[in-house]
PDB file of C-alpha atoms in Angstrom:
ATOM      1  CA  MET A   1       6.513   1.966  -5.619  1.00  0.00           C
ATOM      2  CA  GLN A   2       6.394   4.888  -8.091  1.00  0.00           C
ATOM      3  CA  ILE A   3       3.754   5.222 -11.003  1.00  0.00           C
ATOM      4  CA  THR A   4       4.816   7.025 -14.112  1.00  0.00           C
ATOM      5  CA  PHE A   5       2.030   7.878 -16.632  1.00  0.00           C
ATOM      6  CA  LEU A   6       3.515   7.269 -20.326  1.00  0.00           C
ATOM      7  CA  GLY A   7      -0.154   7.967 -21.883  1.00  0.00           C
ATOM      8  CA  THR A   8      -3.301   9.500 -20.882  1.00  0.00           C
ATOM      9  CA  SER A   9      -5.418  10.156 -23.760  1.00  0.00           C
ATOM     10  CA  SER A  10      -8.306   7.840 -24.926  1.00  0.00           C
ATOM     11  CA  GLY A  11      -8.718   6.330 -28.579  1.00  0.00           C
ATOM     12  CA  VAL A  12      -5.998   8.410 -30.336  1.00  0.00           C
ATOM     13  CA  PRO A  13      -2.919  10.393 -29.538  1.00  0.00           C
ATOM     14  CA  THR A  14      -2.826  14.180 -29.153  1.00  0.00           C
ATOM     15  CA  ARG A  15       0.129  16.583 -29.289  1.00  0.00           C
ATOM     16  CA  SER A  16       0.241  16.549 -25.671  1.00  0.00           C
ATOM     17  CA  ARG A  17      -0.841  13.067 -24.757  1.00  0.00           C
ATOM     18  CA  ASN A  18      -0.146   9.460 -25.894  1.00  0.00           C
ATOM     19  CA  VAL A  19      -2.621   6.785 -25.769  1.00  0.00           C
ATOM     20  CA  SER A  20      -2.697   4.436 -22.536  1.00  0.00           C
ATOM     21  CA  SER A  21       0.006   3.133 -20.913  1.00  0.00           C
ATOM     22  CA  LEU A  22       1.659   3.491 -17.514  1.00  0.00           C
ATOM     23  CA  THR A  23       4.315   2.039 -15.181  1.00  0.00           C
ATOM     24  CA  LEU A  24       4.870   0.848 -11.842  1.00  0.00           C
ATOM     25  CA  ARG A  25       8.511   1.035 -10.736  1.00  0.00           C
ATOM     26  CA  LEU A  26       9.929  -1.440  -8.065  1.00  0.00           C
ATOM     27  CA  PRO A  27      13.294   0.148  -7.520  1.00  0.00           C
ATOM     28  CA  GLN A  28      14.267  -2.455  -4.774  1.00  0.00           C
ATOM     29  CA  ARG A  29      14.146  -5.082  -7.522  1.00  0.00           C
ATOM     30  CA  ALA A  30      15.425  -2.728 -10.205  1.00  0.00           C
ATOM     31  CA  GLU A  31      12.503  -3.654 -12.420  1.00  0.00           C
ATOM     32  CA  PHE A  32       9.046  -2.203 -13.533  1.00  0.00           C
ATOM     33  CA  TRP A  33       5.921  -3.293 -14.602  1.00  0.00           C
ATOM     34  CA  LEU A  34       4.098  -1.899 -17.579  1.00  0.00           C
ATOM     35  CA  PHE A  35       0.247  -1.694 -17.683  1.00  0.00           C
ATOM     36  CA  ASP A  36      -1.304  -1.342 -21.198  1.00  0.00           C
ATOM     37  CA  CYS A  37       0.836  -0.456 -24.070  1.00  0.00           C
ATOM     38  CA  GLY A  38      -0.756   1.709 -26.778  1.00  0.00           C
ATOM     39  CA  GLU A  39       1.059   2.820 -30.071  1.00  0.00           C
ATOM     40  CA  GLY A  40       4.170   4.872 -29.186  1.00  0.00           C
ATOM     41  CA  THR A  41       4.633   3.578 -25.668  1.00  0.00           C
ATOM     42  CA  GLN A  42       8.418   2.502 -26.417  1.00  0.00           C
ATOM     43  CA  HIS A  43       9.179   6.296 -27.475  1.00  0.00           C
ATOM     44  CA  GLN A  44       7.560   7.563 -24.221  1.00  0.00           C
ATOM     45  CA  LEU A  45       9.757   5.089 -22.363  1.00  0.00           C
ATOM     46  CA  LEU A  46      12.730   6.388 -24.356  1.00  0.00           C
ATOM     47  CA  ARG A  47      11.848   9.948 -23.137  1.00  0.00           C
ATOM     48  CA  SER A  48      11.288   8.921 -19.378  1.00  0.00           C
ATOM     49  CA  GLU A  49      13.936   7.962 -16.799  1.00  0.00           C
ATOM     50  CA  LEU A  50      12.996   4.416 -17.151  1.00  0.00           C
ATOM     51  CA  LYS A  51      15.225   1.810 -18.746  1.00  0.00           C
ATOM     52  CA  THR A  52      13.634  -1.045 -20.840  1.00  0.00           C
ATOM     53  CA  SER A  53      16.135  -3.591 -19.429  1.00  0.00           C
ATOM     54  CA  GLN A  54      14.304  -3.465 -16.246  1.00  0.00           C
ATOM     55  CA  LEU A  55      10.933  -4.257 -17.919  1.00  0.00           C
ATOM     56  CA  ARG A  56       9.786  -7.562 -16.168  1.00  0.00           C
ATOM     57  CA  ARG A  57       5.952  -7.823 -16.160  1.00  0.00           C
ATOM     58  CA  ILE A  58       3.164  -6.385 -18.714  1.00  0.00           C
ATOM     59  CA  PHE A  59      -0.554  -6.339 -17.816  1.00  0.00           C
ATOM     60  CA  ILE A  60      -3.111  -5.601 -20.506  1.00  0.00           C
ATOM     61  CA  THR A  61      -6.527  -4.588 -19.761  1.00  0.00           C
ATOM     62  CA  HIS A  62      -8.417  -5.394 -23.071  1.00  0.00           C
ATOM     63  CA  LEU A  63      -7.635  -5.695 -26.575  1.00  0.00           C
ATOM     64  CA  HIS A  64      -8.605  -2.330 -28.058  1.00  0.00           C
ATOM     65  CA  GLY A  65      -5.852  -0.754 -30.199  1.00  0.00           C
ATOM     66  CA  ASP A  66      -5.224   2.137 -28.056  1.00  0.00           C
ATOM     67  CA  HIS A  67      -4.178  -0.295 -25.367  1.00  0.00           C
ATOM     68  CA  ILE A  68      -2.029  -2.948 -27.353  1.00  0.00           C
ATOM     69  CA  PHE A  69      -1.054  -1.434 -30.795  1.00  0.00           C
ATOM     70  CA  GLY A  70       2.677  -0.597 -29.166  1.00  0.00           C
ATOM     71  CA  LEU A  71       3.125  -3.983 -27.621  1.00  0.00           C
ATOM     72  CA  MET A  72       4.607  -5.669 -30.492  1.00  0.00           C
ATOM     73  CA  GLY A  73       6.906  -2.991 -31.326  1.00  0.00           C
ATOM     74  CA  LEU A  74       8.132  -2.613 -27.594  1.00  0.00           C
ATOM     75  CA  LEU A  75       8.771  -6.590 -27.333  1.00  0.00           C
ATOM     76  CA  ALA A  76      10.514  -6.350 -30.883  1.00  0.00           C
ATOM     77  CA  SER A  77      12.795  -3.423 -29.829  1.00  0.00           C
ATOM     78  CA  CYS A  78      13.604  -5.109 -26.663  1.00  0.00           C
ATOM     79  CA  GLY A  79      14.782  -8.188 -28.541  1.00  0.00           C
ATOM     80  CA  LEU A  80      17.020  -6.268 -30.668  1.00  0.00           C
ATOM     81  CA  ALA A  81      18.652  -4.306 -27.753  1.00  0.00           C
ATOM     82  CA  GLY A  82      19.146  -7.796 -26.204  1.00  0.00           C
ATOM     83  CA  ASN A  83      19.159  -6.295 -22.647  1.00  0.00           C
ATOM     84  CA  VAL A  84      15.879  -8.091 -21.414  1.00  0.00           C
ATOM     85  CA  ASP A  85      15.886 -11.292 -19.536  1.00  0.00           C
ATOM     86  CA  ARG A  86      12.358 -12.255 -19.552  1.00  0.00           C
ATOM     87  CA  VAL A  87       8.846 -10.702 -19.872  1.00  0.00           C
ATOM     88  CA  ASP A  88       5.990 -12.122 -18.626  1.00  0.00           C
ATOM     89  CA  ILE A  89       2.468 -10.811 -20.176  1.00  0.00           C
ATOM     90  CA  TYR A  90      -0.977 -11.011 -18.814  1.00  0.00           C
ATOM     91  CA  GLY A  91      -4.253 -10.328 -20.418  1.00  0.00           C
ATOM     92  CA  PRO A  92      -7.533 -11.314 -21.609  1.00  0.00           C
ATOM     93  CA  PRO A  93      -8.282 -14.410 -24.090  1.00  0.00           C
ATOM     94  CA  GLY A  94      -7.018 -13.727 -27.306  1.00  0.00           C
ATOM     95  CA  LEU A  95      -3.917 -11.762 -26.425  1.00  0.00           C
ATOM     96  CA  ASN A  96      -1.738 -14.785 -26.983  1.00  0.00           C
ATOM     97  CA  ASP A  97      -3.302 -15.349 -30.614  1.00  0.00           C
ATOM     98  CA  TYR A  98      -2.723 -11.745 -31.468  1.00  0.00           C
ATOM     99  CA  LEU A  99       0.891 -11.655 -30.542  1.00  0.00           C
ATOM    100  CA  LYS A 100       1.360 -14.822 -32.249  1.00  0.00           C
ATOM    101  CA  ALA A 101      -0.077 -13.502 -35.533  1.00  0.00           C
ATOM    102  CA  CYS A 102       2.131 -10.394 -35.295  1.00  0.00           C
ATOM    103  CA  SER A 103       5.263 -12.554 -34.972  1.00  0.00           C
ATOM    104  CA  LYS A 104       4.022 -14.614 -37.783  1.00  0.00           C
ATOM    105  CA  TYR A 105       3.380 -12.016 -40.426  1.00  0.00           C
ATOM    106  CA  SER A 106       6.231  -9.591 -39.336  1.00  0.00           C
ATOM    107  CA  HIS A 107       8.702 -12.602 -39.115  1.00  0.00           C
ATOM    108  CA  THR A 108       9.617 -11.467 -35.614  1.00  0.00           C
ATOM    109  CA  ARG A 109      11.565 -13.627 -33.109  1.00  0.00           C
ATOM    110  CA  PHE A 110      12.303 -12.583 -29.619  1.00  0.00           C
ATOM    111  CA  SER A 111      15.714 -13.196 -28.159  1.00  0.00           C
ATOM    112  CA  PHE A 112      14.384 -13.492 -24.851  1.00  0.00           C
ATOM    113  CA  PRO A 113      11.781 -15.804 -23.394  1.00  0.00           C
ATOM    114  CA  THR A 114       8.333 -14.433 -23.219  1.00  0.00           C
ATOM    115  CA  GLN A 115       5.128 -16.325 -21.719  1.00  0.00           C
ATOM    116  CA  VAL A 116       1.537 -14.933 -22.051  1.00  0.00           C
ATOM    117  CA  HIS A 117      -0.838 -15.713 -19.112  1.00  0.00           C
ATOM    118  CA  THR A 118      -4.643 -15.383 -19.815  1.00  0.00           C
ATOM    119  CA  VAL A 119      -6.180 -13.939 -16.988  1.00  0.00           C
ATOM    120  CA  SER A 120      -9.576 -14.495 -15.125  1.00  0.00           C
ATOM    121  CA  PRO A 121     -11.031 -12.783 -12.046  1.00  0.00           C
ATOM    122  CA  GLY A 122      -8.702 -13.805  -8.940  1.00  0.00           C
ATOM    123  CA  ILE A 123      -5.110 -13.964  -8.035  1.00  0.00           C
ATOM    124  CA  ILE A 124      -3.028 -13.992 -10.983  1.00  0.00           C
ATOM    125  CA  TYR A 125       0.352 -13.603  -9.724  1.00  0.00           C
ATOM    126  CA  GLU A 126       2.315 -14.105  -6.389  1.00  0.00           C
ATOM    127  CA  ASP A 127       5.566 -13.823  -4.831  1.00  0.00           C
ATOM    128  CA  GLU A 128       7.384 -13.189  -1.482  1.00  0.00           C
ATOM    129  CA  GLU A 129       6.498  -9.227  -1.746  1.00  0.00           C
ATOM    130  CA  TYR A 130       3.660  -8.772  -3.970  1.00  0.00           C
ATOM    131  CA  THR A 131       0.100 -10.248  -5.073  1.00  0.00           C
ATOM    132  CA  VAL A 132      -1.723  -9.276  -8.252  1.00  0.00           C
ATOM    133  CA  ILE A 133      -5.371  -9.568  -8.344  1.00  0.00           C
ATOM    134  CA  CYS A 134      -7.744  -9.216 -11.450  1.00  0.00           C
ATOM    135  CA  GLY A 135     -11.378  -8.255 -11.598  1.00  0.00           C
ATOM    136  CA  ALA A 136     -13.694  -8.100 -14.339  1.00  0.00           C
ATOM    137  CA  LEU A 137     -14.997  -4.638 -15.584  1.00  0.00           C
ATOM    138  CA  LYS A 138     -17.818  -3.536 -17.953  1.00  0.00           C
ATOM    139  CA  HIS A 139     -16.649  -2.427 -21.413  1.00  0.00           C
ATOM    140  CA  ARG A 140     -17.648  -3.174 -25.033  1.00  0.00           C
ATOM    141  CA  VAL A 141     -15.163  -6.165 -25.026  1.00  0.00           C
ATOM    142  CA  THR A 142     -13.840  -8.208 -22.230  1.00  0.00           C
ATOM    143  CA  ALA A 143     -12.010  -6.020 -19.963  1.00  0.00           C
ATOM    144  CA  PHE A 144     -10.218  -6.386 -16.739  1.00  0.00           C
ATOM    145  CA  GLY A 145      -8.634  -4.103 -14.037  1.00  0.00           C
ATOM    146  CA  TYR A 146      -5.566  -4.993 -11.796  1.00  0.00           C
ATOM    147  CA  ARG A 147      -4.803  -4.648  -7.963  1.00  0.00           C
ATOM    148  CA  ILE A 148      -1.428  -5.014  -6.755  1.00  0.00           C
ATOM    149  CA  VAL A 149      -1.014  -5.561  -2.954  1.00  0.00           C
ATOM    150  CA  GLU A 150       2.283  -5.062  -1.525  1.00  0.00           C
ATOM    151  CA  LYS A 151       2.674  -7.684   1.497  1.00  0.00           C
ATOM    152  CA  ASP A 152       3.033  -6.336   4.926  1.00  0.00           C
ATOM    153  CA  ARG A 153       6.610  -6.191   6.363  1.00  0.00           C
ATOM    154  CA  SER A 154       7.894  -6.033   9.889  1.00  0.00           C
ATOM    155  CA  GLY A 155       9.487  -2.809  10.869  1.00  0.00           C
ATOM    156  CA  ARG A 156      13.323  -1.972  11.083  1.00  0.00           C
ATOM    157  CA  PHE A 157      15.097  -4.657  13.506  1.00  0.00           C
ATOM    158  CA  ASP A 158      16.821  -2.697  16.414  1.00  0.00           C
ATOM    159  CA  VAL A 159      20.304  -4.320  16.300  1.00  0.00           C
ATOM    160  CA  GLU A 160      21.665  -2.253  19.328  1.00  0.00           C
ATOM    161  CA  LYS A 161      18.720  -3.218  21.254  1.00  0.00           C
ATOM    162  CA  ALA A 162      19.361  -6.857  20.549  1.00  0.00           C
ATOM    163  CA  LYS A 163      23.089  -6.584  21.451  1.00  0.00           C
ATOM    164  CA  ALA A 164      22.111  -4.588  24.688  1.00  0.00           C
ATOM    165  CA  LEU A 165      19.829  -7.774  25.592  1.00  0.00           C
ATOM    166  CA  LYS A 166      22.808 -10.025  24.724  1.00  0.00           C
ATOM    167  CA  ILE A 167      21.231 -11.820  22.182  1.00  0.00           C
ATOM    168  CA  PRO A 168      23.768 -13.681  19.947  1.00  0.00           C
ATOM    169  CA  PRO A 169      24.102 -12.561  16.404  1.00  0.00           C
ATOM    170  CA  GLY A 170      23.261 -15.039  13.671  1.00  0.00           C
ATOM    171  CA  PRO A 171      20.161 -16.661  12.228  1.00  0.00           C
ATOM    172  CA  ILE A 172      18.252 -15.595  15.598  1.00  0.00           C
ATOM    173  CA  TYR A 173      18.352 -12.037  14.218  1.00  0.00           C
ATOM    174  CA  GLY A 174      16.439 -13.173  11.120  1.00  0.00           C
ATOM    175  CA  GLN A 175      13.855 -15.110  13.245  1.00  0.00           C
ATOM    176  CA  LEU A 176      13.392 -11.772  15.665  1.00  0.00           C
ATOM    177  CA  LYS A 177      12.812  -9.588  12.545  1.00  0.00           C
ATOM    178  CA  ARG A 178      10.199 -11.885  11.229  1.00  0.00           C
ATOM    179  CA  GLY A 179       8.329 -11.276  14.480  1.00  0.00           C
ATOM    180  CA  GLU A 180       8.944 -14.744  15.656  1.00  0.00           C
ATOM    181  CA  THR A 181       9.267 -15.702  19.392  1.00  0.00           C
ATOM    182  CA  VAL A 182      12.865 -16.938  20.193  1.00  0.00           C
ATOM    183  CA  THR A 183      13.888 -19.212  23.306  1.00  0.00           C
ATOM    184  CA  LEU A 184      17.595 -18.319  24.191  1.00  0.00           C
ATOM    185  CA  ASP A 185      20.025 -20.990  25.561  1.00  0.00           C
ATOM    186  CA  ASP A 186      19.764 -19.202  28.891  1.00  0.00           C
ATOM    187  CA  GLY A 187      15.851 -19.837  28.818  1.00  0.00           C
ATOM    188  CA  ARG A 188      14.747 -16.322  28.243  1.00  0.00           C
ATOM    189  CA  LYS A 189      11.979 -15.815  25.702  1.00  0.00           C
ATOM    190  CA  ILE A 190      12.255 -13.122  23.351  1.00  0.00           C
ATOM    191  CA  GLN A 191       9.451 -11.718  21.341  1.00  0.00           C
ATOM    192  CA  GLY A 192      10.754 -10.220  17.934  1.00  0.00           C
ATOM    193  CA  LYS A 193       7.868  -7.482  17.533  1.00  0.00           C
ATOM    194  CA  ASN A 194       9.574  -6.009  20.586  1.00  0.00           C
ATOM    195  CA  LEU A 195      12.852  -5.601  18.683  1.00  0.00           C
ATOM    196  CA  CYS A 196      11.358  -4.207  15.742  1.00  0.00           C
ATOM    197  CA  GLY A 197      10.045  -0.665  14.815  1.00  0.00           C
ATOM    198  CA  GLU A 198       6.857   0.304  13.265  1.00  0.00           C
ATOM    199  CA  PRO A 199       5.179  -2.609  10.855  1.00  0.00           C
ATOM    200  CA  GLU A 200       5.308  -1.290   7.364  1.00  0.00           C
ATOM    201  CA  ILE A 201       1.831  -1.949   5.929  1.00  0.00           C
ATOM    202  CA  GLY A 202       1.758  -3.034   2.357  1.00  0.00           C
ATOM    203  CA  ARG A 203       0.743  -0.652  -0.129  1.00  0.00           C
ATOM    204  CA  LYS A 204      -2.234  -1.221  -2.569  1.00  0.00           C
ATOM    205  CA  PHE A 205      -2.311  -0.046  -6.241  1.00  0.00           C
ATOM    206  CA  VAL A 206      -5.302  -0.396  -8.521  1.00  0.00           C
ATOM    207  CA  TYR A 207      -5.702   0.101 -12.254  1.00  0.00           C
ATOM    208  CA  CYS A 208      -9.091   0.380 -13.767  1.00  0.00           C
ATOM    209  CA  THR A 209      -9.712   1.080 -17.592  1.00  0.00           C
ATOM    210  CA  ASP A 210     -11.765   0.866 -19.658  1.00  0.00           C
ATOM    211  CA  THR A 211     -15.046   0.744 -18.040  1.00  0.00           C
ATOM    212  CA  VAL A 212     -18.232   2.187 -17.130  1.00  0.00           C
ATOM    213  CA  TYR A 213     -19.130   2.540 -13.385  1.00  0.00           C
ATOM    214  CA  CYS A 214     -19.409  -1.082 -12.086  1.00  0.00           C
ATOM    215  CA  ASP A 215     -19.433  -2.823  -8.893  1.00  0.00           C
ATOM    216  CA  GLY A 216     -16.375  -4.894 -10.041  1.00  0.00           C
ATOM    217  CA  ALA A 217     -14.253  -1.647 -10.002  1.00  0.00           C
ATOM    218  CA  VAL A 218     -15.504  -0.785  -6.555  1.00  0.00           C
ATOM    219  CA  ASP A 219     -14.776  -4.273  -5.465  1.00  0.00           C
ATOM    220  CA  LEU A 220     -11.154  -4.179  -6.740  1.00  0.00           C
ATOM    221  CA  ALA A 221     -10.364  -0.902  -5.587  1.00  0.00           C
ATOM    222  CA  GLN A 222     -11.515  -1.366  -1.885  1.00  0.00           C
ATOM    223  CA  ASP A 223      -8.955   0.694   0.450  1.00  0.00           C
ATOM    224  CA  ALA A 224      -6.437   1.171  -2.257  1.00  0.00           C
ATOM    225  CA  ASP A 225      -3.686   3.733  -1.469  1.00  0.00           C
ATOM    226  CA  VAL A 226      -4.180   4.934  -5.122  1.00  0.00           C
ATOM    227  CA  LEU A 227      -6.631   4.245  -7.593  1.00  0.00           C
ATOM    228  CA  ILE A 228      -6.149   4.852 -11.301  1.00  0.00           C
ATOM    229  CA  HIS A 229      -9.372   5.308 -13.062  1.00  0.00           C
ATOM    230  CA  GLU A 230     -10.365   6.314 -16.498  1.00  0.00           C
ATOM    231  CA  ALA A 231     -12.382   9.515 -17.024  1.00  0.00           C
ATOM    232  CA  THR A 232     -13.118   9.627 -20.695  1.00  0.00           C
ATOM    233  CA  PHE A 233     -16.011  11.774 -20.630  1.00  0.00           C
ATOM    234  CA  ALA A 234     -17.055  14.869 -18.516  1.00  0.00           C
ATOM    235  CA  HIS A 235     -20.651  14.583 -16.642  1.00  0.00           C
ATOM    236  CA  GLN A 236     -22.462  16.284 -19.234  1.00  0.00           C
ATOM    237  CA  ASP A 237     -21.676  13.826 -21.592  1.00  0.00           C
ATOM    238  CA  SER A 238     -22.666  10.846 -19.460  1.00  0.00           C
ATOM    239  CA  GLN A 239     -24.942   9.595 -22.283  1.00  0.00           C
ATOM    240  CA  LEU A 240     -21.970   9.133 -24.468  1.00  0.00           C
ATOM    241  CA  ALA A 241     -20.197   7.344 -21.607  1.00  0.00           C
ATOM    242  CA  PHE A 242     -23.139   5.020 -21.143  1.00  0.00           C
ATOM    243  CA  GLU A 243     -23.492   4.224 -24.863  1.00  0.00           C
ATOM    244  CA  ARG A 244     -19.970   3.501 -25.083  1.00  0.00           C
ATOM    245  CA  LEU A 245     -19.169   1.992 -21.730  1.00  0.00           C
ATOM    246  CA  HIS A 246     -16.650   4.581 -20.462  1.00  0.00           C
ATOM    247  CA  SER A 247     -16.771   6.499 -17.384  1.00  0.00           C
ATOM    248  CA  THR A 248     -17.220  10.128 -16.488  1.00  0.00           C
ATOM    249  CA  SER A 249     -15.336  11.881 -14.314  1.00  0.00           C
ATOM    250  CA  THR A 250     -18.079  11.810 -11.690  1.00  0.00           C
ATOM    251  CA  MET A 251     -18.325   7.932 -12.105  1.00  0.00           C
ATOM    252  CA  ALA A 252     -14.558   7.661 -11.214  1.00  0.00           C
ATOM    253  CA  ALA A 253     -14.992   9.879  -8.177  1.00  0.00           C
ATOM    254  CA  GLN A 254     -18.023   7.569  -7.128  1.00  0.00           C
ATOM    255  CA  VAL A 255     -15.894   4.584  -7.540  1.00  0.00           C
ATOM    256  CA  ALA A 256     -13.036   6.129  -5.266  1.00  0.00           C
ATOM    257  CA  LEU A 257     -15.501   7.258  -2.644  1.00  0.00           C
ATOM    258  CA  SER A 258     -17.521   3.819  -2.413  1.00  0.00           C
ATOM    259  CA  ALA A 259     -14.293   2.061  -2.182  1.00  0.00           C
ATOM    260  CA  GLY A 260     -12.653   4.084   0.500  1.00  0.00           C
ATOM    261  CA  VAL A 261      -9.511   4.819  -1.344  1.00  0.00           C
ATOM    262  CA  LYS A 262      -6.708   7.374  -0.188  1.00  0.00           C
ATOM    263  CA  GLN A 263      -6.028   8.955  -3.632  1.00  0.00           C
ATOM    264  CA  LEU A 264      -7.692   9.127  -7.015  1.00  0.00           C
ATOM    265  CA  ILE A 265      -5.687   9.810 -10.343  1.00  0.00           C
ATOM    266  CA  MET A 266      -7.991  10.109 -13.368  1.00  0.00           C
ATOM    267  CA  THR A 267      -6.505   9.281 -16.828  1.00  0.00           C
ATOM    268  CA  HIS A 268      -7.863   8.038 -20.439  1.00  0.00           C
ATOM    269  CA  PHE A 269      -9.374  11.429 -21.167  1.00  0.00           C
ATOM    270  CA  SER A 270     -11.279  12.355 -24.448  1.00  0.00           C
ATOM    271  CA  PRO A 271      -9.509  14.657 -26.980  1.00  0.00           C
ATOM    272  CA  ARG A 272     -12.882  16.657 -26.978  1.00  0.00           C
ATOM    273  CA  TYR A 273     -11.508  18.278 -23.707  1.00  0.00           C
ATOM    274  CA  ALA A 274      -8.436  19.676 -25.094  1.00  0.00           C
ATOM    275  CA  PRO A 275      -7.236  23.271 -24.516  1.00  0.00           C
ATOM    276  CA  GLY A 276      -9.407  25.979 -26.261  1.00  0.00           C
ATOM    277  CA  ASN A 277     -12.593  23.573 -26.101  1.00  0.00           C
ATOM    278  CA  ASP A 278     -15.791  24.564 -24.073  1.00  0.00           C
ATOM    279  CA  ILE A 279     -14.933  22.127 -21.540  1.00  0.00           C
ATOM    280  CA  GLY A 280     -11.456  21.305 -20.128  1.00  0.00           C
ATOM    281  CA  LEU A 281      -9.843  18.856 -18.075  1.00  0.00           C
ATOM    282  CA  GLU A 282     -10.075  21.373 -15.324  1.00  0.00           C
ATOM    283  CA  ASP A 283     -13.634  21.335 -15.482  1.00  0.00           C
ATOM    284  CA  LEU A 284     -13.521  17.339 -15.009  1.00  0.00           C
ATOM    285  CA  LEU A 285     -11.379  17.574 -12.112  1.00  0.00           C
ATOM    286  CA  LYS A 286     -13.687  19.951 -10.397  1.00  0.00           C
ATOM    287  CA  GLU A 287     -16.784  17.643 -11.062  1.00  0.00           C
ATOM    288  CA  ALA A 288     -14.574  14.806  -9.448  1.00  0.00           C
ATOM    289  CA  GLN A 289     -13.298  16.773  -6.638  1.00  0.00           C
ATOM    290  CA  ALA A 290     -16.964  17.810  -5.777  1.00  0.00           C
ATOM    291  CA  ILE A 291     -17.479  14.087  -4.928  1.00  0.00           C
ATOM    292  CA  PHE A 292     -13.864  12.907  -4.046  1.00  0.00           C
ATOM    293  CA  PRO A 293     -11.728  15.860  -2.968  1.00  0.00           C
ATOM    294  CA  LYS A 294      -8.419  13.914  -3.317  1.00  0.00           C
ATOM    295  CA  THR A 295      -8.419  13.699  -6.883  1.00  0.00           C
ATOM    296  CA  LYS A 296      -5.671  14.316  -9.430  1.00  0.00           C
ATOM    297  CA  LEU A 297      -5.417  14.576 -13.053  1.00  0.00           C
ATOM    298  CA  ALA A 298      -2.820  12.595 -14.790  1.00  0.00           C
ATOM    299  CA  TYR A 299      -0.802  13.885 -17.815  1.00  0.00           C
ATOM    300  CA  ASP A 300       2.116  12.296 -19.670  1.00  0.00           C
ATOM    301  CA  PHE A 301       5.297  11.726 -17.624  1.00  0.00           C
ATOM    302  CA  PHE A 302       3.503  12.613 -14.330  1.00  0.00           C
ATOM    303  CA  SER A 303       5.165  10.403 -11.509  1.00  0.00           C
ATOM    304  CA  TYR A 304       3.433   9.851  -8.431  1.00  0.00           C
ATOM    305  CA  GLU A 305       5.394   7.922  -5.197  1.00  0.00           C
ATOM    306  CA  ILE A 306       2.708   5.812  -3.608  1.00  0.00           C
ATOM    307  CA  PRO A 307       3.035   6.645   0.183  1.00  0.00           C
ATOM    308  CA  ARG A 308       3.462   4.014   2.783  1.00  0.00           C
ATOM    309  CA  ARG A 309       0.806   3.783   5.523  1.00  0.00           C
ATOM    310  CA  ARG A 310       2.050   2.744   9.154  1.00  0.00           C
ATOM    311  CA  VAL A 311       0.255   1.646  12.218  1.00  0.00           C
ATOM    312  CA  PRO A 312       1.063   2.701  15.752  1.00  0.00           C
ATOM    313  CA  GLU A 313       4.024   0.625  17.229  1.00  0.00           C
ATOM    314  CA  LEU A 314       3.179  -2.268  19.140  1.00  0.00           C
ATOM    315  CA  VAL A 315       2.701  -2.173  22.823  1.00  0.00           C
ATOM    316  CA  VAL A 316       5.005  -4.730  24.684  1.00  0.00           C
ATOM    317  CA  GLU A 317       2.660  -7.078  26.815  1.00  0.00           C
ATOM    318  CA  GLY A 318       2.678  -6.609  30.453  1.00  0.00           C
ATOM    319  CA  ARG A 319       3.904  -3.179  30.194  1.00  0.00           C
TER     320      ARG A 319
END
């Protein structure tokens, strides 16, 4: 699971930062998921190592322009390229109407199937490997954060050990790898967990923007391996943050601390903190790290590999 930031500025692009968008790459599936799609996102994708043919799902947090103005252009380009099989789009009420209006007035028709899913708090997608949960945030319009949970997997199956125990190959190996207990023809009972390495604990990725500090963000981010949280303003501009329902660097850090996350990455920075101004992004980083030391600043094309957590190897019963 690899995160790549395509845009880290709030409101408007700057010379070094595009507006909001990031990807979650799932290489074992040869696909990636897109989160928000500000103007120019397709240009950022062209400059990255990602292939638009692997775009599979898009998650939109809210309907402000700096999060959706690139969506129609990206989908239209994918249609012209003819290399996308299907795209599922998730977002707040009104997103489907917006895309329909864009299609109507631009006379655009997609050559691949799309489906817009209107989200509400709770599970919005689930398959054999991942669960996606949506949670309400606090902004000037309806806004949601997303939590992606990778399901736990059993550890690597020790084929050599199975052969040494004279377990016949076949479907039994699959059962044992899933941790099941199997009774062999000779009456022996074999516990699958004793033939597998350390279990692979599912990773948790959380994306929260735009929002002021709120309990919803803390709930969504519980025990996350990485939390991506907006930090539009510095602490000294907290009054602006409350007025515009955005977060400061210290608010983002407080969410991370309260939720017990492993890593915080801040994004969605106001252009007022560009190089040369009295307050810079390094100041926001110091403010956040004073509360939550494991904080990083995002920048365009920054990639972060979400590390996997492991638990101690299971002890065989009776030993």
